[in-house]
C-alpha positions as semicolon CSV with decimal commas, in nm:
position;residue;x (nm);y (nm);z (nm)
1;X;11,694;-8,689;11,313
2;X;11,506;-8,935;11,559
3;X;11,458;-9,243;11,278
4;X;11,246;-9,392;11,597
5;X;11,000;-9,139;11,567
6;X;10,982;-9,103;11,194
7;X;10,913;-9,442;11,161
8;X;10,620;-9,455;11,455
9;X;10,456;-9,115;11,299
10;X;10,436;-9,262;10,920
11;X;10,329;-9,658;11,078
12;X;10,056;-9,406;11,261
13;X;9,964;-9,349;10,922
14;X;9,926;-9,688;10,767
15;X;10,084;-10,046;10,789
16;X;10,403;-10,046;10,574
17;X;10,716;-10,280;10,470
18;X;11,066;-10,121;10,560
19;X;11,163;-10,003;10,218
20;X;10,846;-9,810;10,178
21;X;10,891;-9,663;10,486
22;X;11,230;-9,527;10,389
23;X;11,048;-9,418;10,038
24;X;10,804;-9,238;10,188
25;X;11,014;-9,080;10,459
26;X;11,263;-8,896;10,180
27;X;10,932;-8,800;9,974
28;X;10,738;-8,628;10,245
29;X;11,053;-8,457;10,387
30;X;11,312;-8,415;10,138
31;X;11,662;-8,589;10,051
32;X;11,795;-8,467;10,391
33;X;11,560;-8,723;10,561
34;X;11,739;-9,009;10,314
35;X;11,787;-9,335;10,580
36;X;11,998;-9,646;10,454
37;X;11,872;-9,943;10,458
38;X;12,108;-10,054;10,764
39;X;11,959;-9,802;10,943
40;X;11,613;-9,856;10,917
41;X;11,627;-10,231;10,966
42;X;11,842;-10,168;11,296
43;X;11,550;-9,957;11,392
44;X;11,301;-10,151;11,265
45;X;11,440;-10,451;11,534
46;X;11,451;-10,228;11,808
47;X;11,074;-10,062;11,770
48;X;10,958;-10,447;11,776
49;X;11,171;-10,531;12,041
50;X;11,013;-10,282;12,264
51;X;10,670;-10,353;12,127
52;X;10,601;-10,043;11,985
53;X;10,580;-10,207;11,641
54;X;10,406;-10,578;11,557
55;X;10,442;-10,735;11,224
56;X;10,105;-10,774;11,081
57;X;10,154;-11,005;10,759
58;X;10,458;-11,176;10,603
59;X;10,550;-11,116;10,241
60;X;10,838;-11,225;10,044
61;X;11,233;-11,073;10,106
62;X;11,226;-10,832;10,308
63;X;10,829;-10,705;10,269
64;X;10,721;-10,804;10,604
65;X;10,435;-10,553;10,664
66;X;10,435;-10,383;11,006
67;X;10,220;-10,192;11,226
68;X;10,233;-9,944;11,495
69;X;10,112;-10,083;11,841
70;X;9,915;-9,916;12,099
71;X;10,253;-9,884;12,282
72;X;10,425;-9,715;11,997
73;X;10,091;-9,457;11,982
74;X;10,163;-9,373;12,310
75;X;10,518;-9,318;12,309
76;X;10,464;-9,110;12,019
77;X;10,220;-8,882;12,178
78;X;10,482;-8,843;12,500
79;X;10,778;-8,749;12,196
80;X;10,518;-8,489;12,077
81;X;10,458;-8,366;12,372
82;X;10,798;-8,285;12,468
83;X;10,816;-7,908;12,500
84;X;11,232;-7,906;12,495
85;X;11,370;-7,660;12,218
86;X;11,592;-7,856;11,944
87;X;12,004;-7,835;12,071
88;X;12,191;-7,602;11,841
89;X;12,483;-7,724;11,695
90;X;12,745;-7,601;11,504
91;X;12,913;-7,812;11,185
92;X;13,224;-7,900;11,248
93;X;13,385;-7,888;10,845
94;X;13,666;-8,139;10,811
95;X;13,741;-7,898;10,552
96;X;13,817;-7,670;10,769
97;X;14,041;-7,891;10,959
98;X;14,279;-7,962;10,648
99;X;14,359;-7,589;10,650
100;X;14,421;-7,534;10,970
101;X;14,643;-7,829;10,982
102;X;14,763;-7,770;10,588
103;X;15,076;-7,512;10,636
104;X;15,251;-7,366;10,329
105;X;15,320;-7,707;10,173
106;X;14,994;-7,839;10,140
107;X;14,772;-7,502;10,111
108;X;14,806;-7,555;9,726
109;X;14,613;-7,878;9,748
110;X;14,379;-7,735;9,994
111;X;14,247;-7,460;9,775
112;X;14,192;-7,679;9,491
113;X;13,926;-7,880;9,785
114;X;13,817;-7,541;9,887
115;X;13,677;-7,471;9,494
116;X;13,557;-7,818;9,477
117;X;13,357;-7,783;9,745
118;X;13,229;-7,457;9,680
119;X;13,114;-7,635;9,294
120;X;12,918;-7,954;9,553
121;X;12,734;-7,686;9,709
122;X;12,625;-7,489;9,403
123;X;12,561;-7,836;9,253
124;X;12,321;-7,939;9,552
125;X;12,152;-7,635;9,559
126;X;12,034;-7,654;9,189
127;X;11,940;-8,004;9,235
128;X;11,715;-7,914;9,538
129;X;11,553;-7,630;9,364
130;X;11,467;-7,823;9,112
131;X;11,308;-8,088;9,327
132;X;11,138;-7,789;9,509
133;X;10,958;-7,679;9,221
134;X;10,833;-7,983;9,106
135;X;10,675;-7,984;9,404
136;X;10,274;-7,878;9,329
137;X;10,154;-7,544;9,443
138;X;9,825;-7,486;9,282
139;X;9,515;-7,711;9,250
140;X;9,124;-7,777;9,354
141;X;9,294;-7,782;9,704
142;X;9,618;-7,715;9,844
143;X;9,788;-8,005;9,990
144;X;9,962;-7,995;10,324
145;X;10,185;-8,239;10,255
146;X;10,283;-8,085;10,022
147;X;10,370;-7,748;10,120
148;X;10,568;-7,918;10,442
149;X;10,752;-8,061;10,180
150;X;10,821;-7,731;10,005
151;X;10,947;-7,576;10,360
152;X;11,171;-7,856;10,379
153;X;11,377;-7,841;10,106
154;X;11,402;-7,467;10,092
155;X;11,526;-7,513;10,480
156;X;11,783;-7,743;10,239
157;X;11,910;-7,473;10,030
158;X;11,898;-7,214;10,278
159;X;12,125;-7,378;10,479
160;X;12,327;-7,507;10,192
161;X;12,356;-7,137;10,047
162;X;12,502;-7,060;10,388
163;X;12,758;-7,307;10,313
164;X;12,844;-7,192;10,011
165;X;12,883;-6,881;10,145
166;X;13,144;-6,985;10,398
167;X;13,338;-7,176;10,116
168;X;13,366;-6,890;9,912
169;X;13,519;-6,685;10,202
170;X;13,749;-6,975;10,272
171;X;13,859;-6,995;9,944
172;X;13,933;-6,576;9,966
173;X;14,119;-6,651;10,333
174;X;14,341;-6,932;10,141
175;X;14,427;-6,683;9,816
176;X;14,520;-6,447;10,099
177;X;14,732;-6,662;10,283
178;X;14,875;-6,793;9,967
179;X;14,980;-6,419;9,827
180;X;15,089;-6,232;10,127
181;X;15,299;-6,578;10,266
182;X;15,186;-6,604;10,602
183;X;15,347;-6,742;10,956
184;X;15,301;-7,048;11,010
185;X;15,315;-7,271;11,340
186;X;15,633;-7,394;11,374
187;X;15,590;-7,837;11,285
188;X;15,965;-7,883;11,520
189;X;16,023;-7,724;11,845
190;X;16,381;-7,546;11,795
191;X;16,597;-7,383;12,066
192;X;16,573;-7,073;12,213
193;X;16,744;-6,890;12,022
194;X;16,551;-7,017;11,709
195;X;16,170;-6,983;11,909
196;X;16,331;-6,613;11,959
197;X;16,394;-6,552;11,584
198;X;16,111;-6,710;11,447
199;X;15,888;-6,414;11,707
200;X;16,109;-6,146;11,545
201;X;16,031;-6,255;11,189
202;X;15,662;-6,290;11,232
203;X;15,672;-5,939;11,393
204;X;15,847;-5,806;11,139
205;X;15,622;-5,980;10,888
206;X;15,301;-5,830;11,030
207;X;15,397;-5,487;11,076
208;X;15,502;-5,493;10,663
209;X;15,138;-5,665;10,602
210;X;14,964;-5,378;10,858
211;X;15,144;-5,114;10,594
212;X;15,068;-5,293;10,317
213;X;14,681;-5,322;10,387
214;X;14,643;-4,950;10,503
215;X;14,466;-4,896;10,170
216;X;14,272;-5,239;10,141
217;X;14,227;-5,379;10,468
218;X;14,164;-5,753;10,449
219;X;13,794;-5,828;10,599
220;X;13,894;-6,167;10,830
221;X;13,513;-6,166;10,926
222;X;13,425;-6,208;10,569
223;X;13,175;-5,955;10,541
């Protein structure tokens, strides 16, 4: 997320002190949009550096109210204006890692991760539904803020339900690979004769796993 930006668009709003900022940031947006304190007072000292914020009054600790500056308005309006679509990315799961660098020894342990993760997600997911529909729907008028809100945090389970997903087929990949005792990549470079043998086993060892999955084919896309 662009902390910068957050911070400008809710100072657009109204004057604030750091810590509310961060408040109100998670509230309108949802516990994705959580920003540590570090983070916020690092950007907190650049905005003012660049005068696009100006402290306004002093309070005690760290309650220094601030303001946005007509600098900060404008800069703002150009990062709104910006017509470039949002950059893709895909998640790279340092679960994931772990079993591709696990090998027979260690693919014990890395199931046991596997179904712990796959309890985080359904965890998260409950917690975020429950925050969802706390959220109001109905009243003399429907808040905006409100509903943004609700978008939000379903966009939050959506995506963790996708993750979930994934976990569960991991965990059915690892069960797999834990039953039907796999090749693995060699962890020593042997000789030529031993690079030669270890070809012929896994050849052998795939042609008895194609006859033995003739019946039940194992899905690797997880469908």
């Amino acid at each position: 997320m662009s902390a910068k930006h957050a911070v400008l668009g809710l100072l657009q709003q109204r004057a604030a002190y750091p810590y509310e900022l961060g408040d109100r940031l998670q509230a309108r947006l949802g516990p994705a949009w959580a920003i540590n304190s570090g983070q916020l007072s690092q950007t907190i000292k650049v905005l003012e550096r660049e005068g696009l914020i100006e402290q306004v009054a002093r309070g005690r600790g760290d309650r220094n109210v601030f303001a946005i500056t007509e600098s900060g308005t404008r800069e703002l309006e150009r990062w709104w204006d910006e017509d470039e679509a949002p950059e893709i990315r895909l998640l790279r799961r340092s679960l994931l890692l772990k079993l591709a660098l696990a090998g027979p020894d260690q693919l014990k342990d890395a199931l046991g991760q596997v179904e712990r993760y796959e309890h985080r997600c359904a965890e998260r997911i409950k917690a975020i539904m429950e925050t969802r529909d706390r959220v109001p729907l109905d009243g003399i008028q429907v808040r905006a803020e409100d509903m943004v809100l609700r978008m939000g945090l379903s966009g939050d389970i959506y995506q963790l339900e996708a993750e979930l997903k994934w976990a569960r087929y991991a965990h059915q990949v690892v069960m797999w690979l834990l039953e039907r005792g796999a090749v693995w990549p060699e962890r020593s470079t042997g000789s030529a004769k031993q690079v030669e043998a270890s070809r012929d086993a896994r050849e052998e060892l795939f042609g008895r796993m194609a006859a033995r999955d003739r019946d039940q084919p194992f899905d690797p896309e997880g469908r």
